[in-house]
mmCIF file of C-alpha atoms and ligand atoms in Angstrom:
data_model
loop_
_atom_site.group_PDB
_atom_site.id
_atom_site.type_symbol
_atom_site.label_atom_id
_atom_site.label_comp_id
_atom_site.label_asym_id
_atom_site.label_seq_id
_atom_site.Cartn_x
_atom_site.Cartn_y
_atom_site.Cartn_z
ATOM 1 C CA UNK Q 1 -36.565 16.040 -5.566
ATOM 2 C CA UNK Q 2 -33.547 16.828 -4.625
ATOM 3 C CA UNK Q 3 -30.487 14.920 -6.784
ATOM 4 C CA UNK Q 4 -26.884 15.393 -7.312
ATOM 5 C CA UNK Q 5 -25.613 14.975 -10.727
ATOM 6 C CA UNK Q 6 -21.535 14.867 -10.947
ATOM 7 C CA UNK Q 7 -20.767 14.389 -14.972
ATOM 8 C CA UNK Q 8 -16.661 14.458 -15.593
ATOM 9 C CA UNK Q 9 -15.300 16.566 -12.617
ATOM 10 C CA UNK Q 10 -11.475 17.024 -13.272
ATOM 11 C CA UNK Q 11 -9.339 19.122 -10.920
ATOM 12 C CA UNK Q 12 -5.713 19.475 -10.612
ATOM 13 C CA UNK Q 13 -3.727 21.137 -8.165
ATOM 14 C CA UNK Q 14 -0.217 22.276 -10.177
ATOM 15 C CA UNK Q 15 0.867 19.694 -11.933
ATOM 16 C CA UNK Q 16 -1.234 17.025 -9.813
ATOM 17 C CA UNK Q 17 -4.363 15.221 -11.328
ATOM 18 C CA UNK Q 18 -6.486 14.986 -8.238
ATOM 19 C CA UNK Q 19 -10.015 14.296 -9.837
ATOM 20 C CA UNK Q 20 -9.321 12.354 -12.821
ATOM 21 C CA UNK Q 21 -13.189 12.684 -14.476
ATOM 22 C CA UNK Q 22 -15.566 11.453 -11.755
ATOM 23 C CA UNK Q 23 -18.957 10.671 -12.399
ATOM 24 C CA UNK Q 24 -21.733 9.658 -9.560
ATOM 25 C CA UNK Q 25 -25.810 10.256 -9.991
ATOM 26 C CA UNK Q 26 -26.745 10.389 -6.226
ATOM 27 C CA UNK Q 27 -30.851 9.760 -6.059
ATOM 28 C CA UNK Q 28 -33.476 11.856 -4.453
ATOM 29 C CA UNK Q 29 -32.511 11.161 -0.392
ATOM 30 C CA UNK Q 30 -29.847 9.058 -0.605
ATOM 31 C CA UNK Q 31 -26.907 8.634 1.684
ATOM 32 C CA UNK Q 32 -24.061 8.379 -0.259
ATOM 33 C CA UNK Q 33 -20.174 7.997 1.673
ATOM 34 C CA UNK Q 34 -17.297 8.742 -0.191
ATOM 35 C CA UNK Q 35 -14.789 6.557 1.023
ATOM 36 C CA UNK Q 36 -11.043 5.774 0.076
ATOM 37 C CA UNK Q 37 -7.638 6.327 1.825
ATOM 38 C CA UNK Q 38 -6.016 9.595 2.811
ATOM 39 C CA UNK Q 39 -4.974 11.682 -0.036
ATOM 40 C CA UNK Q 40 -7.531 10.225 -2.764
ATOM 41 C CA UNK Q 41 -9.880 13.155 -3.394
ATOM 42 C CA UNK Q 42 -12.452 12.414 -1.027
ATOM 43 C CA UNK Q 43 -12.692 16.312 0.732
ATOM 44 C CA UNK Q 44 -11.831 18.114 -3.023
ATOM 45 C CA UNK Q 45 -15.072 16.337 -4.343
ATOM 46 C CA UNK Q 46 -16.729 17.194 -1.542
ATOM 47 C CA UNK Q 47 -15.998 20.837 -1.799
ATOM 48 C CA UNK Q 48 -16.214 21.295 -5.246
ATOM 49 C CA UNK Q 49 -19.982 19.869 -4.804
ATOM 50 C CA UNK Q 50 -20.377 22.761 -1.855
ATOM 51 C CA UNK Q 51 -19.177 25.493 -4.390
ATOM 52 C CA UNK Q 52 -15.630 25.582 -1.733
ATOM 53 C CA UNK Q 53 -13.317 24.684 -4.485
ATOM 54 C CA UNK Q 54 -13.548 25.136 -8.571
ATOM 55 C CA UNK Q 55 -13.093 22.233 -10.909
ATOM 56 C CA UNK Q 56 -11.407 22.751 -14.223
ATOM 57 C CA UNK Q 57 -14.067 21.143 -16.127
ATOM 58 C CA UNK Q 58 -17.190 19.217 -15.644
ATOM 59 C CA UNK Q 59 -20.738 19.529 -14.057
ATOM 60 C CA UNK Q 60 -22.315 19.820 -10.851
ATOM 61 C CA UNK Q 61 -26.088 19.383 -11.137
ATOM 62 C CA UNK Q 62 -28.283 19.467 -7.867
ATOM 63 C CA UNK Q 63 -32.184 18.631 -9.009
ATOM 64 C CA UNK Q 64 -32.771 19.774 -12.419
ATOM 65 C CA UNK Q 65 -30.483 23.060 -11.598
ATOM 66 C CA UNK Q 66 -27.010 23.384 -12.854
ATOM 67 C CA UNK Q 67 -24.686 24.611 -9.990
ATOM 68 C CA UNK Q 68 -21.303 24.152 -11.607
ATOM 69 C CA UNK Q 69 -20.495 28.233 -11.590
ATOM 70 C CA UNK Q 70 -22.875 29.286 -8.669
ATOM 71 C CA UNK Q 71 -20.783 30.514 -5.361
ATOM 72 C CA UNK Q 72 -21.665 28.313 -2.053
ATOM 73 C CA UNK Q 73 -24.532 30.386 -1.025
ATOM 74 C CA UNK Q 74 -26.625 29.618 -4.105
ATOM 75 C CA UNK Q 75 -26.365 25.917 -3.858
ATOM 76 C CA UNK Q 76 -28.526 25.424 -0.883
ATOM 77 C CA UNK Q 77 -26.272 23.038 0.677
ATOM 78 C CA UNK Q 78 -24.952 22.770 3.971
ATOM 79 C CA UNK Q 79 -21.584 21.167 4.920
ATOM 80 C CA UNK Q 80 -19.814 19.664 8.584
ATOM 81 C CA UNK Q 81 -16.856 19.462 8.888
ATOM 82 C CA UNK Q 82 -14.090 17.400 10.574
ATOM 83 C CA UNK Q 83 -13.194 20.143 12.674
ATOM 84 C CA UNK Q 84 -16.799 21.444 13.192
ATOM 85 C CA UNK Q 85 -16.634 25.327 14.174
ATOM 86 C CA UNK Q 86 -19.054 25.757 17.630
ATOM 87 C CA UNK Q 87 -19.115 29.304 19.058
ATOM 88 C CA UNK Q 88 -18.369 28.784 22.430
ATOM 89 C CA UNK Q 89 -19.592 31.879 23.418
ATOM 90 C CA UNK Q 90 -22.810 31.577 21.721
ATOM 91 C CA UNK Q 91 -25.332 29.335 23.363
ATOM 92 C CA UNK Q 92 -26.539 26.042 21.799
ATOM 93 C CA UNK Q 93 -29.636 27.552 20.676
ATOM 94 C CA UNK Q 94 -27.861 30.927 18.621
ATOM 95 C CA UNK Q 95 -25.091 28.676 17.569
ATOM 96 C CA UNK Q 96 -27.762 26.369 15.552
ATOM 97 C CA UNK Q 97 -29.922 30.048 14.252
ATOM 98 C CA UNK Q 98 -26.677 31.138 13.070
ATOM 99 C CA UNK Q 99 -27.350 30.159 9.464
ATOM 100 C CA UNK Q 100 -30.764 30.865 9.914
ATOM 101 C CA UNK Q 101 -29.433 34.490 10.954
ATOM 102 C CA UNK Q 102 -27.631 35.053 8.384
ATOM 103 C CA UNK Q 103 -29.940 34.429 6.005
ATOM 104 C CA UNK Q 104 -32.263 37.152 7.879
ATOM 105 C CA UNK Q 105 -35.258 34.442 8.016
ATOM 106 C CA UNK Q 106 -38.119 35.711 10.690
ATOM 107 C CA UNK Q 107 -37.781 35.174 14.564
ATOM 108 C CA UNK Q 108 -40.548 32.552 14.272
ATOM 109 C CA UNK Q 109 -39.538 30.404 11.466
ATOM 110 C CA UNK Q 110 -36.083 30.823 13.730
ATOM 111 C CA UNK Q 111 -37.439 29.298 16.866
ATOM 112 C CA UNK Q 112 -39.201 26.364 15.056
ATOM 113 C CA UNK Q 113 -36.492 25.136 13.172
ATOM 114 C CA UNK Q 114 -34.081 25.246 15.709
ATOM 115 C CA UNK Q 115 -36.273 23.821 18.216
ATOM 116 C CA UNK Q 116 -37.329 20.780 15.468
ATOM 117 C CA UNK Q 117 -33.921 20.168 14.857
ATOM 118 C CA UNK Q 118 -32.637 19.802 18.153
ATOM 119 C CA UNK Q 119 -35.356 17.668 19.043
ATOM 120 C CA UNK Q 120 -34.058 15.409 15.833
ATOM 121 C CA UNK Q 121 -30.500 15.155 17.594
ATOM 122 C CA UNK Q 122 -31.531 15.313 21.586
ATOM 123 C CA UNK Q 123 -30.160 18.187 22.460
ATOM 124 C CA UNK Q 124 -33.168 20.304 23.123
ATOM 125 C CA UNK Q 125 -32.552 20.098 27.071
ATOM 126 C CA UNK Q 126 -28.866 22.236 26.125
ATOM 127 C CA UNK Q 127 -30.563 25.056 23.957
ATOM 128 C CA UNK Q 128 -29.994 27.953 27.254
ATOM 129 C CA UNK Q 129 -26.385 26.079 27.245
ATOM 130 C CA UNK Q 130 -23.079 27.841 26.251
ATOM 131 C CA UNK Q 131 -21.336 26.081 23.698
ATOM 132 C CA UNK Q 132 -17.994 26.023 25.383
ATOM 133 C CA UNK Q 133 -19.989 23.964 28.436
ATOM 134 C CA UNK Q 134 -20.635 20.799 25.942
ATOM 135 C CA UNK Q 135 -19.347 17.859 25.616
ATOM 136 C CA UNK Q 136 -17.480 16.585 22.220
ATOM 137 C CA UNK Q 137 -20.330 14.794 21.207
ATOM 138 C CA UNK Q 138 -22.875 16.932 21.898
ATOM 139 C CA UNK Q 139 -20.842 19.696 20.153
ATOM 140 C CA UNK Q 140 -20.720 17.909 17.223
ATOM 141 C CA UNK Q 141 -24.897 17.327 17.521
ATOM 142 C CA UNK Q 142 -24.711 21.012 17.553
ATOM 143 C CA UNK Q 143 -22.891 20.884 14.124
ATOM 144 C CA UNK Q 144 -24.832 18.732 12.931
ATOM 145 C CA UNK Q 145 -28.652 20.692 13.971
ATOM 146 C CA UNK Q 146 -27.055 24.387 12.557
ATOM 147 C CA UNK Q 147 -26.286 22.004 9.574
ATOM 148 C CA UNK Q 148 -29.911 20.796 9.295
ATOM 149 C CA UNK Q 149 -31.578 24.027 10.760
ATOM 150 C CA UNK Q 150 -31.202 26.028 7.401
ATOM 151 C CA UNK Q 151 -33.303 22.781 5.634
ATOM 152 C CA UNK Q 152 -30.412 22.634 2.899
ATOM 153 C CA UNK Q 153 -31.266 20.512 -0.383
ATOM 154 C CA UNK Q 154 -27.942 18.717 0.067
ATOM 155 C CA UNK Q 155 -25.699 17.636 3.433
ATOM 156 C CA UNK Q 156 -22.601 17.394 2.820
ATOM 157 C CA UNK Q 157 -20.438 16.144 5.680
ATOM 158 C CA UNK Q 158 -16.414 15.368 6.212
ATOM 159 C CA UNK Q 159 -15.370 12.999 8.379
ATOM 160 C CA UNK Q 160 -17.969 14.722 11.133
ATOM 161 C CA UNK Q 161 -17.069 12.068 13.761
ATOM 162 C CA UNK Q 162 -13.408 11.392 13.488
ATOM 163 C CA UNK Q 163 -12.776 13.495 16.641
ATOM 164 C CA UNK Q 164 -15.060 11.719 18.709
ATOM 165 C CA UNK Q 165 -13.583 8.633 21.103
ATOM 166 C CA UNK Q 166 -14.735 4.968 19.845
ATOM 167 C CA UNK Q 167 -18.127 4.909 21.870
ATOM 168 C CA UNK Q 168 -19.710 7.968 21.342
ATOM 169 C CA UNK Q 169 -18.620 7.477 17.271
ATOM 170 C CA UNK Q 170 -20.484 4.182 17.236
ATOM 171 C CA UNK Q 171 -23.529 5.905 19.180
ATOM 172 C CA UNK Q 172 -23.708 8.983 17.175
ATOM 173 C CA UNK Q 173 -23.233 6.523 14.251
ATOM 174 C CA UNK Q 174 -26.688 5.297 14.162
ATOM 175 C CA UNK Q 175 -28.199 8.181 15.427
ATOM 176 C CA UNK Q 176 -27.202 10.257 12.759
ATOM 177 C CA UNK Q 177 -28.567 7.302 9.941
ATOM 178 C CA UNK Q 178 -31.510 7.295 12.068
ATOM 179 C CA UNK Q 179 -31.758 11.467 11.945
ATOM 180 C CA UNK Q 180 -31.026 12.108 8.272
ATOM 181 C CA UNK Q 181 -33.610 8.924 7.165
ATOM 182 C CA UNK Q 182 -36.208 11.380 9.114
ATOM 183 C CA UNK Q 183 -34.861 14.674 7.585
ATOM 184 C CA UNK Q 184 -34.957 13.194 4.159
ATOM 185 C CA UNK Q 185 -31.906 14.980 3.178
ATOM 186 C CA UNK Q 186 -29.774 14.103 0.429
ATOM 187 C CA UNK Q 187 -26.311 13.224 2.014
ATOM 188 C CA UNK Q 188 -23.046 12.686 0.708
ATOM 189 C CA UNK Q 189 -20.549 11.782 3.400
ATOM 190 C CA UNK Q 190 -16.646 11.435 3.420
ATOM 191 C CA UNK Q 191 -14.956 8.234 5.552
ATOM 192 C CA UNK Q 192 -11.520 6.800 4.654
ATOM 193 C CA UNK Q 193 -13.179 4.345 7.606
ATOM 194 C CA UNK Q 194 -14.487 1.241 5.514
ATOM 195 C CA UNK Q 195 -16.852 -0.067 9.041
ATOM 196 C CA UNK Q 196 -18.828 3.870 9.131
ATOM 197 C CA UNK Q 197 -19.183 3.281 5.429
ATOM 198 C CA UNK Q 198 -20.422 0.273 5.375
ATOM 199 C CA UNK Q 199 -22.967 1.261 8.100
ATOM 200 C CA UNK Q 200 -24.216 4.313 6.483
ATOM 201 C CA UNK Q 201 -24.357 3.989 3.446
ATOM 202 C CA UNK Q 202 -27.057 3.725 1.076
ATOM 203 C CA UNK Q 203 -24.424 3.267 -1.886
ATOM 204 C CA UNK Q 204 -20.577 3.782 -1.122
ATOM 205 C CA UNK Q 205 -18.572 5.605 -4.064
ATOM 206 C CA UNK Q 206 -15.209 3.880 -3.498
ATOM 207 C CA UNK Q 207 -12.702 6.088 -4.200
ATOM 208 C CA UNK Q 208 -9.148 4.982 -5.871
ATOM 209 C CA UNK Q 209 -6.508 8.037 -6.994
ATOM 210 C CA UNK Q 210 -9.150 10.092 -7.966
ATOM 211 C CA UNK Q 211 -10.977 7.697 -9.446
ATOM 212 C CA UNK Q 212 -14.580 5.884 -8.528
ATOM 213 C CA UNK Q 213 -13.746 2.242 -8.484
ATOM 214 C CA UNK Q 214 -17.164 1.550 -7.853
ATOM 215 C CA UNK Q 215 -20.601 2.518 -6.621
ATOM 216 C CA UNK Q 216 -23.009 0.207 -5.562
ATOM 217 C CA UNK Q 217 -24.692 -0.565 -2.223
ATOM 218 C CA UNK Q 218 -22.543 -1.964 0.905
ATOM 219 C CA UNK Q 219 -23.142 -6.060 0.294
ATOM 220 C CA UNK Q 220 -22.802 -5.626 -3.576
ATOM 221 C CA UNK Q 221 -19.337 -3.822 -2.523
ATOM 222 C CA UNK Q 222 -18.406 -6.325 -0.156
ATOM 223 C CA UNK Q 223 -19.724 -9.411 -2.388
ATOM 224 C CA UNK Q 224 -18.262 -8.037 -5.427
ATOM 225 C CA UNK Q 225 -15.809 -5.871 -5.606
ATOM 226 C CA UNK Q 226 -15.210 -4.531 -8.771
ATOM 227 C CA UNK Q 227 -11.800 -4.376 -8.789
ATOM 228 C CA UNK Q 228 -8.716 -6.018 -6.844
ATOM 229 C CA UNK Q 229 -8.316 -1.966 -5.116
ATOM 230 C CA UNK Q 230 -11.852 -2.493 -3.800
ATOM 231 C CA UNK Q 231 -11.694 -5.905 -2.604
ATOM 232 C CA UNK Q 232 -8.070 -4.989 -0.668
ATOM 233 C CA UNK Q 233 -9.213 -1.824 0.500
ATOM 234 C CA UNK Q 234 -12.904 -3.189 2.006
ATOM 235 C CA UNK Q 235 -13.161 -6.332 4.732
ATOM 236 C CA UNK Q 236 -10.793 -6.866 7.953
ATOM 237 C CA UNK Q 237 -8.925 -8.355 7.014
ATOM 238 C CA UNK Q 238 -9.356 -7.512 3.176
ATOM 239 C CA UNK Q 239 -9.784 -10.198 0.427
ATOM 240 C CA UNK Q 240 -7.315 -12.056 -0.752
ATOM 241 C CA UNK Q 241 -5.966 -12.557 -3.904
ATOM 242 C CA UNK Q 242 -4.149 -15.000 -5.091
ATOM 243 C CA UNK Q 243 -2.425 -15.647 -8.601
ATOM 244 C CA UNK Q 244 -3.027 -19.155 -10.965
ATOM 245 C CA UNK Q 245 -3.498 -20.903 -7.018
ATOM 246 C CA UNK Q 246 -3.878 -25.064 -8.039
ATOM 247 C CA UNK Q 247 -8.457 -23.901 -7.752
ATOM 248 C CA UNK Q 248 -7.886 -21.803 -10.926
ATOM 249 C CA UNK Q 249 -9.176 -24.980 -13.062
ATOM 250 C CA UNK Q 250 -12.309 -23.454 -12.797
ATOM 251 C CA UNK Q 251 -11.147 -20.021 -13.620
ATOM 252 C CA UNK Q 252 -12.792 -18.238 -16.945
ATOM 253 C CA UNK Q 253 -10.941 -16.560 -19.470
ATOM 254 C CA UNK Q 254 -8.243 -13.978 -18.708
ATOM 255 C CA UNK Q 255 -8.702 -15.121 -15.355
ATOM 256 C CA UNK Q 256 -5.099 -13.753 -13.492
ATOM 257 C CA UNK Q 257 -6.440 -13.835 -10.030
ATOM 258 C CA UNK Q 258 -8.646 -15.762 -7.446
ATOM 259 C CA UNK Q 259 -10.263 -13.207 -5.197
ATOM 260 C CA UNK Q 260 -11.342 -15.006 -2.676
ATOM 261 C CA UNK Q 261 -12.380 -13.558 1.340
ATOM 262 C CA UNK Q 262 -10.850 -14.996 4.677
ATOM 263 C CA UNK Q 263 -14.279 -16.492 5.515
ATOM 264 C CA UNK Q 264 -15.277 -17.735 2.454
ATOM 265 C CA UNK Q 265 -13.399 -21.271 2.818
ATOM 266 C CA UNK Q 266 -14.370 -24.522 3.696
ATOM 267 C CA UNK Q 267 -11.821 -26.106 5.972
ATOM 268 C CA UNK Q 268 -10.751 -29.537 7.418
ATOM 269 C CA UNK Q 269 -8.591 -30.888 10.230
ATOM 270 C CA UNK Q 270 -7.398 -33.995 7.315
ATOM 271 C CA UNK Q 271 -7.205 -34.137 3.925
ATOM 272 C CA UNK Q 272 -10.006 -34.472 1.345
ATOM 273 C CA UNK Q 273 -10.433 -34.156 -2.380
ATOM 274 C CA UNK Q 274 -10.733 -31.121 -3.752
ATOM 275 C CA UNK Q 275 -8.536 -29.239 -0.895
ATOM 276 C CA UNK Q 276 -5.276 -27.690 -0.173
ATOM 277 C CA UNK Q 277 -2.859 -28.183 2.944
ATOM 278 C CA UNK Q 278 -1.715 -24.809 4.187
ATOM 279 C CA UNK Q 279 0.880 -24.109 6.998
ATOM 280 C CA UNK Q 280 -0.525 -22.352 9.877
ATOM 281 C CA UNK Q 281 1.734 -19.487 11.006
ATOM 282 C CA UNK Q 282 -0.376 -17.046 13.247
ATOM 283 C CA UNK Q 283 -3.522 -17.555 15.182
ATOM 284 C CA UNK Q 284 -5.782 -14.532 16.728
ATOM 285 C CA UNK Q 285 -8.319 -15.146 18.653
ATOM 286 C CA UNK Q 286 -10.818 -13.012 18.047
ATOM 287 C CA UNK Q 287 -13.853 -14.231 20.519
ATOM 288 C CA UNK Q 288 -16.831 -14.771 17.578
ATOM 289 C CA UNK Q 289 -13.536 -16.713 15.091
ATOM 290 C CA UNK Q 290 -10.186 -17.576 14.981
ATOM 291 C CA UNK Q 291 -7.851 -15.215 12.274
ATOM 292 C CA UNK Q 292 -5.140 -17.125 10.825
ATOM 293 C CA UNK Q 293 -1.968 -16.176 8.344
ATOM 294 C CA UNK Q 294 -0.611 -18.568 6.326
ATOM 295 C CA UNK Q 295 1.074 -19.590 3.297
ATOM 296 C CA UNK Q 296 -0.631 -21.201 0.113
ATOM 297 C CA UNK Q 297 1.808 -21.489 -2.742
ATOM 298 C CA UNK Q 298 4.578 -19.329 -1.834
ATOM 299 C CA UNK Q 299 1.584 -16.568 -1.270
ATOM 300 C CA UNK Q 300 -0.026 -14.964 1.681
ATOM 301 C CA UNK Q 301 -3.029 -16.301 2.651
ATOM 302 C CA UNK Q 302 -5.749 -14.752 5.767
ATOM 303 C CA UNK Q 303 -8.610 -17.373 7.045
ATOM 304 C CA UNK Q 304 -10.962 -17.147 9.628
ATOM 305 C CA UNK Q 305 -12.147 -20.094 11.095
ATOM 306 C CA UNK Q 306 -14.763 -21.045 13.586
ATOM 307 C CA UNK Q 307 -13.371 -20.505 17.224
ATOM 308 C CA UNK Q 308 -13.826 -24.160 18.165
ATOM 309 C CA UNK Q 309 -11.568 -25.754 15.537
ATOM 310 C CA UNK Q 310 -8.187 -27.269 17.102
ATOM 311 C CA UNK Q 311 -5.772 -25.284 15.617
ATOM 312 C CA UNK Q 312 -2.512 -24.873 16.221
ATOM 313 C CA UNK Q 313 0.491 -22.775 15.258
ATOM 314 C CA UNK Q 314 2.116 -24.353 12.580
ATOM 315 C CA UNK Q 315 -0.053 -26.848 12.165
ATOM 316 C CA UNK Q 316 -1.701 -27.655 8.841
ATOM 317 C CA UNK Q 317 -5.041 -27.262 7.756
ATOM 318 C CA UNK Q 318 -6.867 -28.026 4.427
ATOM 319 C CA UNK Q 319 -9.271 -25.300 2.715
ATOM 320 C CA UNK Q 320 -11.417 -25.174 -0.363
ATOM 321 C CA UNK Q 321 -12.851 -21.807 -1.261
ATOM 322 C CA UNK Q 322 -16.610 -22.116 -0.776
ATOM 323 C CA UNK Q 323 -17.416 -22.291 -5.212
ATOM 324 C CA UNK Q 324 -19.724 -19.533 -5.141
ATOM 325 C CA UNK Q 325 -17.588 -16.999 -3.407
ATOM 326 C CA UNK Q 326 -14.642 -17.329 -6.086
ATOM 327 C CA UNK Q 327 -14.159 -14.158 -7.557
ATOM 328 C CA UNK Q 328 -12.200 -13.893 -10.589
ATOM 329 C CA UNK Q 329 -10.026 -10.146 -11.504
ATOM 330 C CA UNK Q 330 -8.450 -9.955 -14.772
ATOM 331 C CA UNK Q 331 -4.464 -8.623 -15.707
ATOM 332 C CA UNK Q 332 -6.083 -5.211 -14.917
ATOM 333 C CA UNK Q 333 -7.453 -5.805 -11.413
ATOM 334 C CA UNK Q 334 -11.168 -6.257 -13.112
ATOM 335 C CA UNK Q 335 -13.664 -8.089 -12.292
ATOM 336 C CA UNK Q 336 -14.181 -10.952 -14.622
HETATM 337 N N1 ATP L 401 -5.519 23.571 -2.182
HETATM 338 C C1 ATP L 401 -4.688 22.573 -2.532
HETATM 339 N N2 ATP L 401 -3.529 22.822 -3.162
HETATM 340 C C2 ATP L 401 -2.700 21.831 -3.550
HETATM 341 N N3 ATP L 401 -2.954 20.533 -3.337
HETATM 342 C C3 ATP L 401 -4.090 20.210 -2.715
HETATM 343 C C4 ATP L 401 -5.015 21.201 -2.265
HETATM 344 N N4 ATP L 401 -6.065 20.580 -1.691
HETATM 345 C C5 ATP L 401 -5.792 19.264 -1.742
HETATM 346 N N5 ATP L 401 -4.614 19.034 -2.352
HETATM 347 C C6 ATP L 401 -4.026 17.708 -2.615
HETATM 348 O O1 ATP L 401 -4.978 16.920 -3.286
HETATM 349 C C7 ATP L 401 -4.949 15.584 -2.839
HETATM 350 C C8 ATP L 401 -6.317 15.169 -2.366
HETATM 351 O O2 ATP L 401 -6.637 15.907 -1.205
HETATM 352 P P1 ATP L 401 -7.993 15.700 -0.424
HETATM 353 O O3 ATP L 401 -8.004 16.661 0.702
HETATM 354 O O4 ATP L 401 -9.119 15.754 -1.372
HETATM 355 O O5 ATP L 401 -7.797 14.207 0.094
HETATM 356 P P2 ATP L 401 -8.733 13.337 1.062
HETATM 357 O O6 ATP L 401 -9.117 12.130 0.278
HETATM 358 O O7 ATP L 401 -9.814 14.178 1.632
HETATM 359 O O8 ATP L 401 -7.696 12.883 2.187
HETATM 360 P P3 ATP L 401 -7.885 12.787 3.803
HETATM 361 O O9 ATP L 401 -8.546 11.460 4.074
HETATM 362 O O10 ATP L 401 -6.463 12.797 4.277
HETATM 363 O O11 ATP L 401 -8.666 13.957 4.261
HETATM 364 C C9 ATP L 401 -3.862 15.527 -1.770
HETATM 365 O O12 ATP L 401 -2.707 15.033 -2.351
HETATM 366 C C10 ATP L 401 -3.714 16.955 -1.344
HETATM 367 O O13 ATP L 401 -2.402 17.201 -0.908
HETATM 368 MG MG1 MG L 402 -10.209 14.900 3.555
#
């Protein structure tokens, strides 16, 4: 069993709070992305769970063992990087035994466990390859089998594919879900790129200054965000939010906003009880819908409407929000 406990991890660099007391309980073989814009925390979490950086206070359990003082090597984790180091000069086969070397395991167990995990990422037919000869993605598959080879407790992996054009990211996308499901590794796995989250992930950890917003499984995340910084920050375009709109009749208590997502209306070409007429001012046409701006009480307002509906550029078209998709956030961004 292999978890990761993170109780109250604080770090500061100078005078700036970076890690402002996270907490996460990642289960037994769970993939777990850390996701949030640039600058929030995401690679200082991840290398203060990798024993790379040292927090000022807090704990770092993996399993039943406390890590929290224990340097790198201890931990039995393994980490990938953004900029993954290959040898070129090493072939494919040395460059994923170079953990294994190092930890002066025997030829045999060597040669299985490279050959097993190169099989897991298809790159067995490059083993006799030099590095420098690859291409970017099957570098990174390289990364990603030295990574795996050592049969660490814990993966821990930043941004591995952000080098990689759009293709070969979406490829090596599932493959990678596909290979870690069958390693049974515990993963934890840094994106600021909502989409790779939201494919990934067993439960994202949405990251906010230093802060977990919220942690919960992609729909839950998507369906209810748990805060207006979640809801903003996940969906293309994001969810809106709108304050005291003329819907908020039905809003509960302390209700200060109507979260509310671009698909989640119900629209009409005239006018009908119940809706609102809204100005159209852009139109994209995106193929599978139609994304629209507009204006709904002096606010900004996204739809996205069937592709087959006659719109036109500022025309006007009545919405309701679809009842059971009203979200409501309180005066501090809260879900209600
Ligand atoms: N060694 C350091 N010394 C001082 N400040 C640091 C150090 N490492 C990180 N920081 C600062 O801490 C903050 C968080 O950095 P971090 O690298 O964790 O962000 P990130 O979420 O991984 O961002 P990105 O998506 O850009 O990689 C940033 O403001 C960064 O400048
Ligand atoms: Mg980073």
């Amino acid at each position: 069993m292999t978890t990761i406990t993170i109780e109250n991890i604080k770090k500061s660099f100078g005078d700036a709070d970076i890690l402002k007391s996270v907490t996460l309980d990642i289960k037994d073989q769970e993939f777990t992305v850390l996701l949030g814009p640039s600058g929030c925390g995401k690679s200082t979490l991840l290398r203060i769970i990798a024993g790379l950086e040292t927090q000022d206070s807090g704990v770092i359990k993996i399993g039943e063992r406390d890590v929290s003082a224990l340097p790198p090597r201890d931990r039995n984790v393994a980490m990938v990087f953004q900029n993954y180091a290959v040898f070129p000069h090493l072939t494919v086969f040395e460059n994923i035994a170079f953990g294994l070397r190092m930890k002066k395991v025997s030829d045999d167990k060597i040669k299985h466990n490279v050959e097993r995990t190169a099989e897991l990422m298809h790159i067995e037919h490059l083993l006799s390859r030099y590095s420098g000869q690859l291409s970017g993605g099957q570098r990174q598959r390289v990364a990603v089998a030295r990574a795996l080879a050592v049969e660490p407790d814990v993966l821990l992996m930043d941004e591995p594919l952000s080098n990689l054009d759009a293709l070969l990211r979406l490829q090596m996308r599932s493959e990678l879900k596909n290979v870690l499901e069958e390693s049974k590794t515990t993963t934890v796995y840094v994106t600021h790129d909502q989409v790779e989250a939201m494919s990934l992930a067993d439960r994202i950890a949405v990251m906010n200054e230093g802060r977990i917003d919220q942690y919960d499984n992609p729909d839950e995340i998507y369906r209810n965000p748990a805060t207006e910084y979640v809801g903003g920050f996940i969906g293309n375009p994001p969810m809106n939010f709108l304050t005291s709109p003329h819907w908020s009749n039905s809003a509960p208590d302390g209700a200060q906003k109507l979260g509310i997502r671009p698909e989640d209306f119900l629209v009409s070409m005239e006018d009908q009880v119940g809706y609102l007429p809204v100005q159209i001012q852009t139109i994209e046409k995106l193929g599978s819908h139609q994304q629209l701006t507009s204006e709904l009480e002096g606010q900004g307002l996204r739809i996205n409407i069937a592709s087959e509906l006659p719109v036109q550029q500022g025309g006007i078209l009545f919405l309701q929000p679809k009842p059971e998709k009203m979200r409501w956030y309180d005066v501090r961004g809260e879900i209600i």
